[in-house]
mmCIF file of C-alpha atoms in Angstrom:
data_model
loop_
_atom_site.group_PDB
_atom_site.id
_atom_site.type_symbol
_atom_site.label_atom_id
_atom_site.label_comp_id
_atom_site.label_asym_id
_atom_site.label_seq_id
_atom_site.Cartn_x
_atom_site.Cartn_y
_atom_site.Cartn_z
ATOM 1 C CA ALA Z 1 0.000 0.000 0.000
ATOM 2 C CA TRP Z 2 1.028 3.581 -0.617
ATOM 3 C CA ARG Z 3 1.216 4.564 3.055
ATOM 4 C CA ALA Z 4 3.247 1.485 3.932
ATOM 5 C CA MET Z 5 6.056 2.484 1.571
ATOM 6 C CA PRO Z 6 9.006 4.464 2.895
ATOM 7 C CA SER Z 7 8.678 8.188 2.266
ATOM 8 C CA ILE Z 8 11.689 8.195 -0.089
ATOM 9 C CA CYS Z 9 9.960 5.563 -2.201
ATOM 10 C CA ARG Z 10 6.701 7.524 -2.296
ATOM 11 C CA LEU Z 11 8.645 10.625 -3.303
ATOM 12 C CA TYR Z 12 10.450 8.748 -6.086
ATOM 13 C CA VAL Z 13 7.262 7.158 -7.411
ATOM 14 C CA ALA Z 14 5.400 10.485 -7.307
ATOM 15 C CA GLY Z 15 8.314 12.217 -9.062
ATOM 16 C CA VAL Z 16 8.405 9.656 -11.869
ATOM 17 C CA ILE Z 17 4.619 9.943 -12.288
ATOM 18 C CA LEU Z 18 4.831 13.753 -12.436
ATOM 19 C CA ILE Z 19 7.711 13.733 -14.913
ATOM 20 C CA GLY Z 20 5.998 11.065 -17.031
ATOM 21 C CA PHE Z 21 2.745 13.040 -17.137
ATOM 22 C CA THR Z 22 4.682 16.148 -18.163
ATOM 23 C CA VAL Z 23 6.482 14.203 -20.903
ATOM 24 C CA VAL Z 24 3.198 12.837 -22.285
ATOM 25 C CA VAL Z 25 1.629 16.299 -22.370
ATOM 26 C CA ALA Z 26 4.719 17.963 -23.854
ATOM 27 C CA PHE Z 27 5.351 15.333 -26.539
ATOM 28 C CA PHE Z 28 1.840 14.105 -27.321
ATOM 29 C CA PRO Z 29 1.799 13.472 -31.084
ATOM 30 C CA LEU Z 30 -0.453 15.799 -33.020
ATOM 31 C CA GLU Z 31 0.260 14.334 -36.451
ATOM 32 C CA TYR Z 32 -0.025 10.769 -37.683
ATOM 33 C CA PRO Z 33 1.661 10.640 -41.112
ATOM 34 C CA ASP Z 34 1.062 6.890 -41.519
ATOM 35 C CA PRO Z 35 -2.208 6.097 -39.717
ATOM 36 C CA ALA Z 36 -2.456 2.535 -41.077
ATOM 37 C CA THR Z 37 0.965 1.559 -39.696
ATOM 38 C CA PHE Z 38 0.167 3.367 -36.450
ATOM 39 C CA ALA Z 39 -3.109 1.445 -36.028
ATOM 40 C CA LEU Z 40 -1.562 -1.918 -36.917
ATOM 41 C CA LEU Z 41 1.369 -1.481 -34.544
ATOM 42 C CA LEU Z 42 -0.930 -0.168 -31.808
ATOM 43 C CA ALA Z 43 -3.071 -3.299 -32.086
ATOM 44 C CA CYS Z 44 0.081 -5.444 -31.887
ATOM 45 C CA ALA Z 45 1.277 -3.493 -28.871
ATOM 46 C CA GLY Z 46 -2.025 -3.959 -27.081
ATOM 47 C CA LEU Z 47 -2.129 -7.680 -27.789
ATOM 48 C CA THR Z 48 1.478 -8.291 -26.808
ATOM 49 C CA ALA Z 49 1.108 -6.211 -23.642
ATOM 50 C CA ALA Z 50 -1.591 -8.605 -22.469
ATOM 51 C CA TRP Z 51 0.866 -11.498 -22.892
ATOM 52 C CA LYS Z 52 3.037 -11.532 -19.788
ATOM 53 C CA VAL Z 53 5.947 -13.443 -18.366
ATOM 54 C CA ASN Z 54 5.949 -13.811 -14.584
ATOM 55 C CA LEU Z 55 9.151 -12.609 -12.977
ATOM 56 C CA PRO Z 56 10.841 -14.801 -10.353
ATOM 57 C CA LEU Z 57 10.188 -12.386 -7.495
ATOM 58 C CA PRO Z 58 8.377 -13.044 -4.217
ATOM 59 C CA LEU Z 59 4.863 -14.357 -4.773
ATOM 60 C CA THR Z 60 3.272 -11.377 -3.055
ATOM 61 C CA ASN Z 61 4.901 -9.056 -5.595
ATOM 62 C CA GLY Z 62 3.241 -10.523 -8.701
ATOM 63 C CA SER Z 63 5.556 -8.648 -11.070
ATOM 64 C CA THR Z 64 5.371 -9.459 -14.746
ATOM 65 C CA LEU Z 65 7.282 -8.536 -17.866
ATOM 66 C CA SER Z 66 5.365 -7.721 -21.003
ATOM 67 C CA VAL Z 67 6.547 -8.794 -24.414
ATOM 68 C CA SER Z 68 5.187 -5.538 -25.863
ATOM 69 C CA HIS Z 69 8.601 -3.871 -25.646
ATOM 70 C CA ALA Z 70 9.324 -5.167 -29.148
ATOM 71 C CA ALA Z 71 6.240 -3.356 -30.465
ATOM 72 C CA ASP Z 72 7.304 -0.178 -28.658
ATOM 73 C CA LEU Z 73 10.711 -0.257 -30.304
ATOM 74 C CA MET Z 74 9.259 -1.125 -33.701
ATOM 75 C CA ALA Z 75 7.032 1.957 -33.352
ATOM 76 C CA LEU Z 76 10.141 4.026 -32.634
ATOM 77 C CA PHE Z 77 11.888 2.684 -35.744
ATOM 78 C CA LEU Z 78 8.863 2.971 -38.050
ATOM 79 C CA LEU Z 79 7.006 5.999 -36.720
ATOM 80 C CA THR Z 80 8.105 8.823 -34.435
ATOM 81 C CA PRO Z 81 9.374 8.942 -30.844
ATOM 82 C CA SER Z 82 6.173 10.669 -29.731
ATOM 83 C CA GLN Z 83 4.001 8.024 -31.325
ATOM 84 C CA ALA Z 84 6.211 5.305 -29.838
ATOM 85 C CA MET Z 85 5.700 6.949 -26.446
ATOM 86 C CA LEU Z 86 1.962 6.302 -26.782
ATOM 87 C CA PHE Z 87 2.696 2.642 -27.489
ATOM 88 C CA GLY Z 88 4.724 2.403 -24.296
ATOM 89 C CA VAL Z 89 2.058 4.142 -22.205
ATOM 90 C CA ILE Z 90 -0.789 2.043 -23.605
ATOM 91 C CA GLY Z 91 1.281 -1.125 -23.276
ATOM 92 C CA ALA Z 92 2.053 -0.356 -19.633
ATOM 93 C CA TRP Z 93 -1.611 0.335 -18.909
ATOM 94 C CA THR Z 94 -2.614 -2.927 -20.598
ATOM 95 C CA GLN Z 95 0.003 -4.895 -18.706
ATOM 96 C CA CYS Z 96 -1.239 -3.510 -15.392
ATOM 97 C CA THR Z 97 -4.970 -3.897 -16.032
ATOM 98 C CA VAL Z 98 -5.606 -6.821 -18.414
ATOM 99 C CA ASN Z 99 -5.322 -10.466 -17.324
ATOM 100 C CA VAL Z 100 -3.901 -9.627 -13.901
ATOM 101 C CA ARG Z 101 -4.022 -12.079 -11.000
ATOM 102 C CA GLN Z 102 -4.790 -9.302 -8.583
ATOM 103 C CA ARG Z 103 -5.570 -5.680 -9.218
ATOM 104 C CA TYR Z 104 -2.527 -3.394 -9.078
ATOM 105 C CA PRO Z 105 -2.607 -0.280 -6.922
ATOM 106 C CA PHE Z 106 -3.439 2.807 -8.984
ATOM 107 C CA TYR Z 107 -0.047 4.427 -8.264
ATOM 108 C CA ARG Z 108 1.746 1.347 -9.592
ATOM 109 C CA THR Z 109 -0.138 1.529 -12.892
ATOM 110 C CA LEU Z 110 0.567 5.266 -13.176
ATOM 111 C CA PHE Z 111 4.238 4.656 -12.360
ATOM 112 C CA SER Z 112 4.516 2.019 -15.102
ATOM 113 C CA MET Z 113 2.836 4.294 -17.644
ATOM 114 C CA ALA Z 114 5.046 7.246 -16.669
ATOM 115 C CA ALA Z 115 8.206 5.140 -16.789
ATOM 116 C CA ALA Z 116 7.238 3.968 -20.286
ATOM 117 C CA ALA Z 117 6.707 7.558 -21.475
ATOM 118 C CA ILE Z 118 10.055 8.686 -20.080
ATOM 119 C CA THR Z 119 11.839 5.631 -21.474
ATOM 120 C CA MET Z 120 10.441 6.066 -24.974
ATOM 121 C CA GLN Z 121 11.257 9.775 -25.138
ATOM 122 C CA ILE Z 122 14.825 9.287 -23.919
ATOM 123 C CA THR Z 123 15.248 6.372 -26.327
ATOM 124 C CA GLY Z 124 13.890 8.568 -29.131
ATOM 125 C CA VAL Z 125 16.441 11.267 -28.314
ATOM 126 C CA ALA Z 126 19.241 8.688 -28.347
ATOM 127 C CA PHE Z 127 17.941 7.217 -31.595
ATOM 128 C CA THR Z 128 17.971 10.582 -33.379
ATOM 129 C CA TRP Z 129 21.295 11.595 -31.785
ATOM 130 C CA LEU Z 130 22.867 8.395 -33.126
ATOM 131 C CA GLY Z 131 21.642 9.178 -36.629
ATOM 132 C CA GLY Z 132 18.125 7.725 -36.803
ATOM 133 C CA THR Z 133 15.450 9.950 -38.207
ATOM 134 C CA ALA Z 134 12.877 11.532 -35.938
ATOM 135 C CA HIS Z 135 10.226 11.021 -38.567
ATOM 136 C CA PRO Z 136 9.085 7.753 -40.122
ATOM 137 C CA VAL Z 137 11.982 5.534 -41.085
ATOM 138 C CA ALA Z 138 11.959 2.320 -43.120
ATOM 139 C CA LEU Z 139 14.331 0.219 -41.017
ATOM 140 C CA GLU Z 140 17.223 1.543 -43.059
ATOM 141 C CA ALA Z 141 18.984 3.044 -40.073
ATOM 142 C CA PRO Z 142 22.498 1.690 -39.579
ATOM 143 C CA PRO Z 143 22.709 -1.208 -37.101
ATOM 144 C CA ARG Z 144 24.684 0.970 -34.659
ATOM 145 C CA VAL Z 145 21.736 3.379 -34.476
ATOM 146 C CA MET Z 146 19.263 0.613 -33.713
ATOM 147 C CA LEU Z 147 21.593 -1.122 -31.275
ATOM 148 C CA GLY Z 148 22.285 2.166 -29.501
ATOM 149 C CA ALA Z 149 18.554 2.824 -29.154
ATOM 150 C CA LEU Z 150 18.005 -0.692 -27.778
ATOM 151 C CA VAL Z 151 20.765 -0.260 -25.188
ATOM 152 C CA ILE Z 152 19.403 3.125 -24.069
ATOM 153 C CA TYR Z 153 15.869 1.702 -23.882
ATOM 154 C CA PHE Z 154 17.056 -1.156 -21.674
ATOM 155 C CA LEU Z 155 19.192 1.055 -19.418
ATOM 156 C CA VAL Z 156 16.536 3.726 -18.867
ATOM 157 C CA ASN Z 157 13.710 1.250 -18.380
ATOM 158 C CA THR Z 158 15.590 -0.924 -15.912
ATOM 159 C CA GLY Z 159 17.068 2.140 -14.199
ATOM 160 C CA LEU Z 160 13.651 3.621 -13.440
ATOM 161 C CA VAL Z 161 12.361 0.324 -12.075
ATOM 162 C CA ALA Z 162 15.569 -0.303 -10.109
ATOM 163 C CA GLY Z 163 15.214 3.151 -8.574
ATOM 164 C CA ALA Z 164 11.753 2.280 -7.314
ATOM 165 C CA ILE Z 165 12.963 -1.022 -5.891
ATOM 166 C CA ALA Z 166 16.004 0.562 -4.238
ATOM 167 C CA SER Z 167 14.025 3.380 -2.687
ATOM 168 C CA SER Z 168 11.460 0.927 -1.304
ATOM 169 C CA THR Z 169 14.136 -1.007 0.603
ATOM 170 C CA GLN Z 170 15.428 2.053 2.469
#
């Protein structure tokens, strides 16, 4: 429960939620140059987010890992970072609300959605900085660009989650 968490953990979780909300508002996509691809990938993201792998953590935790991360990254490579951000947010919401053993606390769902938004935007910045295009690309980016984006995605995503875990143990 929220009140049972250490104050540093509550502060961290609230900060990530606030930053994630700000990122979604600031970078919400207003244009959809390829709506058919967007819709197809969004459907794939939703379906794959509902497919979960249980993590080997204590049974009371019930943490899962969604396989929708591949759809999120494909959206980044084929669409725009802002559109990919929506995939991450929707995927996180789906993972936390669809086919769950027990209902997640509201703050946990918001945290996951915010972490996805932050992760996708930072990954998008890294992708364009490494030479990928910020507008639709046809998977012609050099392998170093795609690999760099994958590494940043992994580091940011796991770093945000690790921060929540670390702050909850203090």
